[in-house]
Amino acid sequence: MVRLAGAPLFDVDEGAFAEASREMLASGDWGHTTLNGADRFDKPIFIYWCQAALMTVLGSHDWVARLPSALAVLAATFGVWRFAARHWGEAAGQRAAFMLGSSLGLLAIGRAATADGMLNALLIATGLCLWTFASTGSRAALRWAYVWCGLGLLTKGPVALLIPGVTLLIWSLVTDRGRTALQALWEPKGWLLLLAIAVPWYLYALQRHEMAFVQGFFLKHNVERFTGTLEGHGGNPLYYVVVLPLLLLPWSPWCVRLLGSVRTQWADPLQRFLWIWVLFVLGFFSLSGTKLPHYMLYGLAPLVLLIVAQSVQRPATQVWQAALWVCAALSCALAFAVPFIAAWGATTVKDTWVQPLLASAPDGLWVQVAAAGVALVGVMLAIARRAEAWARLMTCVWLVSMLWIGMVIPWLGQVLQAPFQEVGTWARQHHPDARIVQWRMHQPSFAFYFGAPTTQQPPTATDWVIVRQDRVEGLPMSRYETAHSHRGLLLLKPMP
């Protein structure tokens, strides 16, 4: 929940989700989403409902658009805590929650106005409920798994059923020749709950949009996303082998340690279930043509649980603890270097938009002061002997996490996204009735801060234009005057 409003919305994804939810609220049409007035079929409806409902109560602010993700990550962390505590003790539960909640992946997605934090929480809830059923036979737990899966289908689509369903199926085939999977499949009340949650909106969308919905959602954003590369997001088959440890930072060294316990852990039914979960997510998305880092978030919770289970059975030696201290130190060093990297980029980057953005970056002195302060405290914690080693390490990781989400990411947001926030807010305050179009750019966050759709189209004689200073070619500039500008972003109004 820390600093949700610290950075402007990042384009394109955060700006698109937030603006689509704002448009839903403004139109009063809660059955369909649009982005700048055009139909949006990227994701199902649930995340937009959550964002728009909170905007109804708290206002259309960027931090409100991020609030559902933050709450979902908190819920996921709590669920992992209770699960680990029940199986390996309270100390293990606290460790699992802290590791998951302080990992780079969860810290990032918990402050993003997208559907991924919500989907991740629902996948975790579904998977853990399925394990409870597999290990105890609890039909109540199984029905809850169907409920969470239904909400997942309403959040991001078939992947919410695929990941937990295939995980249980493979585990059951390996463990009891499929008996548990068949028992889980035969749950009429569960299926009724799932269908009652997910199907009505899908039927409504199909009836309202017909083949446009099928083509836009199912074919483009599911089938084509897997079989091909959308929007240039490609990568080689080892892409996620690198991404997964990065998302787990600063706990990544324990991924290597975990490899030494695979055979022992595979012999335990629960840990076998968790390994299948991780490996299926890794394998499935590695085969996908479209690759994005946050897809691997869906395997992060079982990976953390495996690490915690190993730490209970084989406590980490000082060497492995030292590796975590080194990761924390490198994170501080990188935070300290970020303003220097931005200054270096201002002289070396050739992009005619990014270069002036970096050159006009706000002063990063306080980021460096904070990084140096956290590093100093970290050194003091590392050499202290009065507190238990794990408590000192957790304190240091918490401070590093606060450094990044409290100082570094907000500063980067101001560097890269502040022009759209500043110009959009100015336009809303001074010319709320202006009709503004975007020229040769796609920045949904501007529309969110302006409070009205800004379409991408050639301007008419009465349209205002939002345009980057490096992309004014093709505009009859003699017909416009600059109403407002900020760091290379121009808001042009037509001459009388």
Short mmCIF file of C-alpha atoms in Angstrom, two decimals:
data_model
loop_
_atom_site.label_atom_id
_atom_site.label_comp_id
_atom_site.label_asym_id
_atom_site.label_seq_id
_atom_site.Cartn_x
_atom_site.Cartn_y
_atom_site.Cartn_z
CA MET A 1 0.00 0.00 0.00
CA VAL A 2 3.06 2.25 0.29
CA ARG A 3 3.32 5.13 -2.23
CA LEU A 4 0.57 3.97 -4.59
CA ALA A 5 0.35 7.58 -5.76
CA GLY A 6 4.11 8.04 -5.82
CA ALA A 7 4.51 7.63 -9.59
CA PRO A 8 2.28 8.66 -12.50
CA LEU A 9 0.58 5.86 -14.40
CA PHE A 10 3.00 4.04 -16.69
CA ASP A 11 1.96 3.63 -20.30
CA VAL A 12 0.74 1.66 -22.04
CA ASP A 13 -0.81 -0.96 -19.74
CA GLU A 14 -1.48 1.02 -16.57
CA GLY A 15 -2.84 3.96 -18.51
CA ALA A 16 -5.08 1.70 -20.60
CA PHE A 17 -6.63 -0.16 -17.66
CA ALA A 18 -7.16 3.00 -15.61
CA GLU A 19 -8.68 4.96 -18.50
CA ALA A 20 -10.94 2.07 -19.54
CA SER A 21 -12.27 1.85 -15.98
CA ARG A 22 -12.74 5.63 -15.82
CA GLU A 23 -14.68 5.51 -19.11
CA MET A 24 -16.85 2.70 -17.76
CA LEU A 25 -17.67 4.81 -14.72
CA ALA A 26 -18.33 7.93 -16.81
CA SER A 27 -20.59 6.12 -19.29
CA GLY A 28 -22.54 4.13 -16.74
CA ASP A 29 -22.19 1.06 -18.99
CA TRP A 30 -20.86 -1.59 -16.60
CA GLY A 31 -21.10 -4.44 -19.08
CA HIS A 32 -18.41 -3.35 -21.53
CA THR A 33 -15.10 -1.51 -21.64
CA THR A 34 -13.82 1.07 -24.07
CA LEU A 35 -10.48 2.82 -24.42
CA ASN A 36 -10.65 6.33 -25.87
CA GLY A 37 -14.16 5.47 -27.00
CA ALA A 38 -13.17 2.33 -28.95
CA ASP A 39 -14.21 -1.19 -27.89
CA ARG A 40 -11.59 -2.88 -25.71
CA PHE A 41 -11.50 -6.68 -25.72
CA ASP A 42 -8.06 -7.22 -24.17
CA LYS A 43 -9.29 -8.62 -20.83
CA PRO A 44 -12.58 -9.70 -19.23
CA ILE A 45 -14.55 -7.39 -17.00
CA PHE A 46 -13.72 -8.11 -13.34
CA ILE A 47 -10.65 -5.91 -12.87
CA TYR A 48 -12.50 -2.99 -14.49
CA TRP A 49 -15.42 -3.51 -12.13
CA CYS A 50 -13.03 -3.41 -9.16
CA GLN A 51 -11.27 -0.25 -10.34
CA ALA A 52 -14.46 1.56 -11.34
CA ALA A 53 -16.24 0.62 -8.10
CA LEU A 54 -13.40 2.05 -6.03
CA MET A 55 -13.34 5.16 -8.23
CA THR A 56 -17.03 5.62 -7.46
CA VAL A 57 -16.20 5.87 -3.76
CA LEU A 58 -12.70 7.38 -3.74
CA GLY A 59 -12.54 9.33 -7.00
CA SER A 60 -10.76 8.82 -10.32
CA HIS A 61 -7.17 8.93 -9.08
CA ASP A 62 -4.18 6.89 -10.22
CA TRP A 63 -3.68 5.40 -6.74
CA VAL A 64 -7.30 4.24 -6.73
CA ALA A 65 -6.75 2.42 -10.04
CA ARG A 66 -3.81 0.64 -8.39
CA LEU A 67 -5.66 -0.20 -5.18
CA PRO A 68 -7.27 -3.49 -6.38
CA SER A 69 -3.81 -4.85 -7.25
CA ALA A 70 -2.41 -3.81 -3.88
CA LEU A 71 -5.30 -5.44 -2.01
CA ALA A 72 -4.99 -8.59 -4.13
CA VAL A 73 -1.26 -8.90 -3.35
CA LEU A 74 -1.97 -8.42 0.36
CA ALA A 75 -4.61 -11.14 0.21
CA ALA A 76 -2.25 -13.49 -1.67
CA THR A 77 0.51 -12.88 0.86
CA PHE A 78 -1.87 -13.58 3.75
CA GLY A 79 -3.06 -16.79 2.08
CA VAL A 80 0.49 -18.04 1.57
CA TRP A 81 1.30 -17.19 5.20
CA ARG A 82 -1.62 -19.23 6.56
CA PHE A 83 -0.91 -22.14 4.21
CA ALA A 84 2.79 -22.34 5.10
CA ALA A 85 2.06 -21.90 8.82
CA ARG A 86 -0.43 -24.78 8.74
CA HIS A 87 2.06 -27.13 7.09
CA TRP A 88 5.45 -26.12 8.51
CA GLY A 89 4.81 -23.90 11.53
CA GLU A 90 4.15 -20.23 12.26
CA ALA A 91 7.75 -19.15 11.70
CA ALA A 92 7.69 -20.73 8.25
CA GLY A 93 4.40 -18.96 7.49
CA GLN A 94 5.84 -15.58 8.38
CA ARG A 95 8.93 -16.29 6.32
CA ALA A 96 6.88 -17.32 3.27
CA ALA A 97 4.70 -14.21 3.47
CA PHE A 98 7.70 -11.93 3.85
CA MET A 99 9.64 -13.54 1.01
CA LEU A 100 6.69 -13.41 -1.37
CA GLY A 101 5.61 -9.90 -0.42
CA SER A 102 9.12 -8.44 -0.65
CA SER A 103 10.03 -10.11 -3.96
CA LEU A 104 10.57 -7.79 -6.91
CA GLY A 105 7.72 -9.32 -8.88
CA LEU A 106 5.05 -8.91 -6.19
CA LEU A 107 6.27 -5.43 -5.23
CA ALA A 108 5.93 -4.34 -8.85
CA ILE A 109 2.61 -5.96 -9.69
CA GLY A 110 1.07 -4.84 -6.41
CA ARG A 111 1.51 -1.24 -7.54
CA ALA A 112 0.33 -1.68 -11.12
CA ALA A 113 -3.16 -0.78 -12.32
CA THR A 114 -3.44 -4.00 -14.36
CA ALA A 115 -5.19 -7.36 -14.07
CA ASP A 116 -2.11 -9.41 -13.20
CA GLY A 117 -2.02 -8.81 -9.45
CA MET A 118 -5.65 -9.90 -9.19
CA LEU A 119 -5.16 -12.95 -11.39
CA ASN A 120 -2.07 -14.00 -9.45
CA ALA A 121 -3.99 -13.85 -6.15
CA LEU A 122 -6.86 -15.89 -7.61
CA LEU A 123 -4.47 -18.50 -9.05
CA ILE A 124 -2.80 -18.84 -5.65
CA ALA A 125 -6.17 -19.22 -3.91
CA THR A 126 -7.31 -21.79 -6.48
CA GLY A 127 -4.10 -23.82 -6.29
CA LEU A 128 -3.94 -23.89 -2.49
CA CYS A 129 -7.62 -24.89 -2.24
CA LEU A 130 -7.06 -27.68 -4.74
CA TRP A 131 -4.19 -28.98 -2.64
CA THR A 132 -6.35 -28.87 0.48
CA PHE A 133 -8.90 -31.02 -1.35
CA ALA A 134 -6.24 -33.39 -2.68
CA SER A 135 -4.72 -33.91 0.77
CA THR A 136 -7.87 -33.95 2.93
CA GLY A 137 -10.78 -34.65 0.60
CA SER A 138 -12.52 -31.44 1.71
CA ARG A 139 -15.37 -30.75 -0.70
CA ALA A 140 -15.74 -27.25 0.78
CA ALA A 141 -12.15 -26.44 -0.21
CA LEU A 142 -12.83 -27.83 -3.69
CA ARG A 143 -15.91 -25.63 -4.10
CA TRP A 144 -13.90 -22.59 -3.05
CA ALA A 145 -11.36 -23.53 -5.74
CA TYR A 146 -14.18 -23.39 -8.29
CA VAL A 147 -15.25 -19.99 -6.97
CA TRP A 148 -11.73 -18.54 -7.24
CA CYS A 149 -11.33 -20.08 -10.67
CA GLY A 150 -14.60 -18.50 -11.82
CA LEU A 151 -13.40 -15.09 -10.71
CA GLY A 152 -10.10 -15.77 -12.47
CA LEU A 153 -11.96 -16.53 -15.70
CA LEU A 154 -13.71 -13.21 -15.24
CA THR A 155 -10.34 -11.48 -14.63
CA LYS A 156 -8.12 -12.73 -17.43
CA GLY A 157 -9.68 -15.68 -19.15
CA PRO A 158 -8.86 -19.39 -19.74
CA VAL A 159 -5.43 -19.24 -18.11
CA ALA A 160 -7.18 -19.09 -14.72
CA LEU A 161 -8.54 -22.60 -15.33
CA LEU A 162 -5.55 -23.95 -17.23
CA ILE A 163 -2.77 -23.44 -14.65
CA PRO A 164 -4.40 -24.91 -11.52
CA GLY A 165 -6.34 -27.53 -13.51
CA VAL A 166 -3.33 -28.95 -15.34
CA THR A 167 -1.23 -28.79 -12.16
CA LEU A 168 -3.73 -30.98 -10.29
CA LEU A 169 -4.15 -33.29 -13.28
CA ILE A 170 -0.41 -33.96 -13.67
CA TRP A 171 0.05 -34.38 -9.91
CA SER A 172 -2.85 -36.84 -9.78
CA LEU A 173 -1.60 -38.85 -12.75
CA VAL A 174 1.84 -39.12 -11.15
CA THR A 175 0.54 -39.79 -7.65
CA ASP A 176 -2.67 -41.82 -7.81
CA ARG A 177 -3.27 -42.53 -11.53
CA GLY A 178 -5.73 -39.67 -11.90
CA ARG A 179 -8.17 -40.62 -9.13
CA THR A 180 -7.98 -37.25 -7.34
CA ALA A 181 -8.35 -35.31 -10.60
CA LEU A 182 -11.50 -37.27 -11.47
CA GLN A 183 -12.94 -36.61 -8.02
CA ALA A 184 -12.18 -32.90 -8.38
CA LEU A 185 -13.76 -32.84 -11.83
CA TRP A 186 -16.97 -34.43 -10.53
CA GLU A 187 -18.19 -31.57 -8.40
CA PRO A 188 -21.61 -30.42 -9.68
CA LYS A 189 -22.01 -27.68 -7.06
CA GLY A 190 -18.55 -26.37 -7.87
CA TRP A 191 -19.29 -26.24 -11.59
CA LEU A 192 -22.57 -24.44 -10.91
CA LEU A 193 -20.72 -21.83 -8.85
CA LEU A 194 -18.03 -21.36 -11.50
CA LEU A 195 -20.57 -21.07 -14.32
CA ALA A 196 -22.79 -18.71 -12.34
CA ILE A 197 -19.83 -16.40 -11.74
CA ALA A 198 -18.17 -16.38 -15.16
CA VAL A 199 -20.65 -17.35 -17.85
CA PRO A 200 -23.26 -14.54 -17.64
CA TRP A 201 -20.81 -11.82 -18.64
CA TYR A 202 -19.28 -13.94 -21.43
CA LEU A 203 -22.75 -14.64 -22.84
CA TYR A 204 -23.63 -10.96 -22.59
CA ALA A 205 -20.42 -9.93 -24.37
CA LEU A 206 -20.99 -12.54 -27.08
CA GLN A 207 -24.59 -11.46 -27.59
CA ARG A 208 -23.64 -7.78 -27.67
CA HIS A 209 -20.54 -7.91 -29.87
CA GLU A 210 -20.87 -11.28 -31.65
CA MET A 211 -17.77 -12.17 -33.71
CA ALA A 212 -15.94 -8.97 -32.76
CA PHE A 213 -15.70 -10.31 -29.19
CA VAL A 214 -14.64 -13.77 -30.36
CA GLN A 215 -12.00 -12.29 -32.64
CA GLY A 216 -10.77 -9.64 -30.21
CA PHE A 217 -10.68 -11.60 -26.96
CA PHE A 218 -10.50 -15.32 -27.66
CA LEU A 219 -8.58 -15.40 -30.93
CA LYS A 220 -6.30 -12.36 -30.68
CA HIS A 221 -5.60 -12.06 -26.96
CA ASN A 222 -5.54 -15.78 -26.16
CA VAL A 223 -4.89 -18.00 -29.18
CA GLU A 224 -2.70 -15.58 -31.16
CA ARG A 225 -0.89 -14.48 -28.00
CA PHE A 226 0.21 -18.09 -27.48
CA THR A 227 0.84 -19.08 -31.09
CA GLY A 228 2.49 -15.84 -32.24
CA THR A 229 4.30 -12.73 -31.06
CA LEU A 230 2.01 -9.81 -30.30
CA GLU A 231 3.20 -6.21 -30.05
CA GLY A 232 6.84 -7.24 -30.41
CA HIS A 233 6.95 -9.15 -27.09
CA GLY A 234 9.03 -12.12 -28.14
CA GLY A 235 11.93 -14.05 -26.64
CA ASN A 236 13.88 -17.29 -26.87
CA PRO A 237 12.85 -20.51 -25.03
CA LEU A 238 15.17 -19.66 -22.09
CA TYR A 239 13.57 -16.25 -21.55
CA TYR A 240 11.69 -17.27 -18.40
CA VAL A 241 14.59 -19.24 -16.97
CA VAL A 242 16.24 -15.83 -16.58
CA VAL A 243 13.08 -13.90 -15.68
CA LEU A 244 11.92 -16.14 -12.83
CA PRO A 245 14.97 -15.53 -10.60
CA LEU A 246 14.80 -11.81 -11.38
CA LEU A 247 11.20 -11.66 -10.18
CA LEU A 248 12.26 -13.38 -6.96
CA LEU A 249 14.98 -10.84 -6.13
CA PRO A 250 16.53 -10.47 -3.57
CA TRP A 251 15.80 -14.12 -2.72
CA SER A 252 17.06 -15.47 -6.06
CA PRO A 253 20.20 -17.21 -4.72
CA TRP A 254 17.97 -19.70 -2.98
CA CYS A 255 16.69 -20.86 -6.38
CA VAL A 256 20.12 -22.41 -6.90
CA ARG A 257 20.04 -23.90 -3.41
CA LEU A 258 16.62 -25.35 -4.15
CA LEU A 259 17.95 -27.40 -7.07
CA GLY A 260 19.91 -29.54 -4.63
CA SER A 261 16.70 -30.73 -2.95
CA VAL A 262 14.56 -31.65 -5.96
CA ARG A 263 14.70 -35.42 -5.38
CA THR A 264 13.93 -35.12 -1.67
CA GLN A 265 11.11 -32.67 -2.23
CA TRP A 266 9.61 -34.70 -5.08
CA ALA A 267 9.09 -37.58 -2.64
CA ASP A 268 6.75 -35.39 -0.56
CA PRO A 269 3.22 -35.12 -2.10
CA LEU A 270 2.76 -31.43 -1.27
CA GLN A 271 6.17 -30.36 -2.53
CA ARG A 272 5.65 -32.49 -5.64
CA PHE A 273 2.43 -30.53 -6.26
CA LEU A 274 4.32 -27.25 -5.87
CA TRP A 275 7.11 -28.36 -8.21
CA ILE A 276 4.57 -29.35 -10.88
CA TRP A 277 2.92 -25.95 -10.47
CA VAL A 278 6.20 -24.09 -11.01
CA LEU A 279 7.37 -26.28 -13.86
CA PHE A 280 4.08 -26.12 -15.72
CA VAL A 281 4.01 -22.31 -15.57
CA LEU A 282 7.64 -22.23 -16.73
CA GLY A 283 7.09 -24.70 -19.55
CA PHE A 284 3.76 -23.41 -20.79
CA PHE A 285 4.80 -19.77 -21.08
CA SER A 286 8.19 -20.72 -22.50
CA LEU A 287 6.30 -22.31 -25.41
CA SER A 288 4.18 -19.20 -25.88
CA GLY A 289 5.08 -16.95 -28.80
CA THR A 290 4.33 -13.80 -26.78
CA LYS A 291 6.58 -13.40 -23.75
CA LEU A 292 6.13 -10.83 -20.98
CA PRO A 293 7.95 -10.88 -17.63
CA HIS A 294 4.83 -10.79 -15.47
CA TYR A 295 3.57 -14.13 -16.86
CA MET A 296 6.10 -15.86 -14.64
CA LEU A 297 4.54 -14.29 -11.54
CA TYR A 298 2.02 -17.11 -11.64
CA GLY A 299 4.76 -19.55 -10.57
CA LEU A 300 6.29 -17.36 -7.88
CA ALA A 301 4.14 -18.41 -4.89
CA PRO A 302 4.80 -22.17 -5.23
CA LEU A 303 8.49 -21.43 -5.71
CA VAL A 304 8.57 -19.44 -2.46
CA LEU A 305 6.73 -22.23 -0.65
CA LEU A 306 9.30 -24.74 -1.91
CA ILE A 307 12.13 -22.54 -0.65
CA VAL A 308 10.47 -22.21 2.75
CA ALA A 309 9.85 -25.97 2.97
CA GLN A 310 13.52 -26.56 2.21
CA SER A 311 14.61 -23.99 4.79
CA VAL A 312 12.60 -25.85 7.44
CA GLN A 313 14.18 -29.17 6.54
CA ARG A 314 17.66 -27.78 5.85
CA PRO A 315 18.32 -24.36 7.44
CA ALA A 316 20.42 -22.11 5.25
CA THR A 317 24.12 -21.96 6.01
CA GLN A 318 25.97 -18.70 6.50
CA VAL A 319 27.16 -18.90 2.90
CA TRP A 320 23.61 -18.84 1.54
CA GLN A 321 22.60 -16.08 3.95
CA ALA A 322 25.62 -14.10 2.79
CA ALA A 323 24.40 -14.43 -0.81
CA LEU A 324 21.15 -12.70 0.21
CA TRP A 325 23.11 -9.90 1.90
CA VAL A 326 25.05 -9.45 -1.35
CA CYS A 327 21.78 -9.19 -3.33
CA ALA A 328 20.52 -6.55 -0.92
CA ALA A 329 23.78 -4.63 -1.26
CA LEU A 330 23.60 -4.77 -5.06
CA SER A 331 20.02 -3.48 -4.94
CA CYS A 332 21.19 -0.48 -2.88
CA ALA A 333 24.06 0.12 -5.29
CA LEU A 334 21.71 0.01 -8.28
CA ALA A 335 19.30 2.44 -6.59
CA PHE A 336 22.19 4.81 -5.93
CA ALA A 337 23.29 4.53 -9.57
CA VAL A 338 19.86 5.12 -11.17
CA PRO A 339 20.21 8.95 -11.38
CA PHE A 340 23.71 8.51 -12.82
CA ILE A 341 22.38 6.03 -15.38
CA ALA A 342 19.67 8.52 -16.38
CA ALA A 343 22.27 11.27 -16.79
CA TRP A 344 24.46 8.95 -18.86
CA GLY A 345 21.46 8.02 -21.02
CA ALA A 346 20.76 11.69 -21.68
CA THR A 347 24.08 11.92 -23.54
CA THR A 348 24.09 8.53 -25.25
CA VAL A 349 20.48 7.58 -26.08
CA LYS A 350 19.59 8.51 -29.65
CA ASP A 351 15.81 8.40 -29.24
CA THR A 352 14.64 11.98 -29.79
CA TRP A 353 11.95 11.65 -27.13
CA VAL A 354 13.74 9.70 -24.41
CA GLN A 355 16.94 11.75 -24.61
CA PRO A 356 15.37 15.10 -23.62
CA LEU A 357 13.24 13.33 -20.99
CA LEU A 358 16.37 12.00 -19.34
CA ALA A 359 18.16 15.32 -19.77
CA SER A 360 15.34 17.15 -17.97
CA ALA A 361 14.99 14.56 -15.20
CA PRO A 362 14.29 15.94 -11.72
CA ASP A 363 17.18 16.01 -9.27
CA GLY A 364 17.95 12.49 -8.01
CA LEU A 365 20.01 13.58 -5.02
CA TRP A 366 17.44 12.43 -2.46
CA VAL A 367 17.28 9.01 -4.12
CA GLN A 368 21.02 8.68 -3.67
CA VAL A 369 20.92 9.96 -0.10
CA ALA A 370 18.22 7.41 0.73
CA ALA A 371 20.17 4.61 -0.97
CA ALA A 372 23.32 5.52 0.94
CA GLY A 373 21.33 5.62 4.20
CA VAL A 374 19.80 2.20 3.61
CA ALA A 375 23.22 0.80 2.70
CA LEU A 376 24.71 2.17 5.92
CA VAL A 377 21.93 0.67 8.03
CA GLY A 378 22.35 -2.59 6.13
CA VAL A 379 26.04 -2.73 6.99
CA MET A 380 25.23 -2.10 10.66
CA LEU A 381 22.65 -4.90 10.61
CA ALA A 382 25.06 -7.26 8.87
CA ILE A 383 27.78 -6.85 11.49
CA ALA A 384 25.42 -6.72 14.49
CA ARG A 385 25.18 -9.81 16.67
CA ARG A 386 22.50 -8.94 19.20
CA ALA A 387 19.55 -9.94 17.00
CA GLU A 388 18.91 -13.27 15.30
CA ALA A 389 20.42 -13.45 11.79
CA TRP A 390 17.11 -14.01 9.99
CA ALA A 391 15.51 -11.01 11.72
CA ARG A 392 18.42 -8.78 10.71
CA LEU A 393 18.20 -9.99 7.12
CA MET A 394 14.44 -9.42 6.92
CA THR A 395 14.88 -5.90 8.30
CA CYS A 396 17.48 -5.12 5.66
CA VAL A 397 15.33 -6.52 2.83
CA TRP A 398 12.34 -4.50 4.08
CA LEU A 399 14.42 -1.31 4.01
CA VAL A 400 15.65 -2.05 0.49
CA SER A 401 12.07 -2.70 -0.63
CA MET A 402 10.92 0.60 0.86
CA LEU A 403 13.81 2.34 -0.89
CA TRP A 404 12.68 1.10 -4.28
CA ILE A 405 8.93 1.56 -3.95
CA GLY A 406 9.20 4.73 -1.90
CA MET A 407 11.96 6.58 -3.76
CA VAL A 408 13.39 4.95 -6.88
CA ILE A 409 10.24 3.92 -8.76
CA PRO A 410 8.43 7.23 -8.04
CA TRP A 411 11.49 9.10 -9.29
CA LEU A 412 11.59 7.00 -12.47
CA GLY A 413 7.88 7.63 -12.92
CA GLN A 414 8.47 11.37 -12.73
CA VAL A 415 11.27 11.07 -15.27
CA LEU A 416 9.31 9.08 -17.85
CA GLN A 417 5.61 9.83 -17.31
CA ALA A 418 5.32 13.23 -15.63
CA PRO A 419 4.67 15.14 -18.89
CA PHE A 420 1.46 13.23 -19.56
CA GLN A 421 0.25 13.64 -16.00
CA GLU A 422 1.13 17.34 -15.83
CA VAL A 423 -0.29 18.37 -19.21
CA GLY A 424 -3.38 16.19 -18.82
CA THR A 425 -4.10 17.62 -15.36
CA TRP A 426 -3.58 21.19 -16.63
CA ALA A 427 -5.97 20.61 -19.53
CA ARG A 428 -8.63 19.19 -17.20
CA GLN A 429 -8.37 22.17 -14.88
CA HIS A 430 -8.31 24.91 -17.52
CA HIS A 431 -10.08 23.50 -20.60
CA PRO A 432 -12.21 20.52 -19.51
CA ASP A 433 -14.54 20.86 -22.51
CA ALA A 434 -11.82 20.82 -25.16
CA ARG A 435 -11.86 17.97 -27.66
CA ILE A 436 -8.28 16.69 -27.73
CA VAL A 437 -6.83 14.15 -30.15
CA GLN A 438 -3.47 12.39 -29.97
CA TRP A 439 -1.11 12.84 -32.89
CA ARG A 440 1.28 9.98 -33.68
CA MET A 441 1.32 8.60 -30.13
CA HIS A 442 -0.63 6.25 -27.87
CA GLN A 443 -0.56 7.41 -24.26
CA PRO A 444 -3.76 6.32 -22.46
CA SER A 445 -2.56 7.91 -19.20
CA PHE A 446 -3.03 11.37 -20.73
CA ALA A 447 -6.73 10.64 -21.29
CA PHE A 448 -7.03 9.44 -17.68
CA TYR A 449 -5.50 12.60 -16.25
CA PHE A 450 -7.48 14.78 -18.66
CA GLY A 451 -10.67 12.97 -17.73
CA ALA A 452 -11.98 12.38 -21.26
CA PRO A 453 -11.16 10.12 -24.24
CA THR A 454 -8.40 11.39 -26.54
CA THR A 455 -8.60 9.47 -29.78
CA GLN A 456 -5.78 8.82 -32.24
CA GLN A 457 -6.92 10.49 -35.46
CA PRO A 458 -6.20 13.44 -37.72
CA PRO A 459 -7.48 16.60 -36.03
CA THR A 460 -10.36 18.62 -37.38
CA ALA A 461 -10.24 22.42 -37.54
CA THR A 462 -11.62 22.73 -34.00
CA ASP A 463 -9.68 19.91 -32.31
CA TRP A 464 -6.93 20.48 -29.82
CA VAL A 465 -3.86 18.26 -30.31
CA ILE A 466 -1.55 16.55 -27.86
CA VAL A 467 1.76 15.75 -29.52
CA ARG A 468 5.37 15.05 -28.70
CA GLN A 469 7.76 17.78 -29.76
CA ASP A 470 9.72 15.32 -31.92
CA ARG A 471 6.61 14.19 -33.83
CA VAL A 472 5.00 17.37 -35.10
CA GLU A 473 5.70 16.45 -38.71
CA GLY A 474 2.51 16.47 -40.74
CA LEU A 475 0.72 18.93 -38.51
CA PRO A 476 -0.04 22.36 -40.02
CA MET A 477 1.68 24.16 -37.14
CA SER A 478 0.69 27.57 -38.49
CA ARG A 479 -2.90 26.76 -37.51
CA TYR A 480 -2.02 26.14 -33.87
CA GLU A 481 -0.58 27.86 -30.86
CA THR A 482 0.87 26.16 -27.81
CA ALA A 483 -1.60 26.22 -24.92
CA HIS A 484 0.69 24.35 -22.55
CA SER A 485 3.87 22.29 -22.66
CA HIS A 486 6.00 20.25 -20.31
CA ARG A 487 9.34 18.62 -21.05
CA GLY A 488 8.71 18.17 -24.77
CA LEU A 489 5.01 17.36 -24.64
CA LEU A 490 2.88 19.98 -26.40
CA LEU A 491 -0.81 20.77 -26.04
CA LEU A 492 -1.79 22.72 -29.14
CA LYS A 493 -5.01 24.67 -29.56
CA PRO A 494 -6.37 25.88 -32.90
CA MET A 495 -5.94 29.51 -33.78
CA PRO A 496 -9.12 31.62 -33.71
#
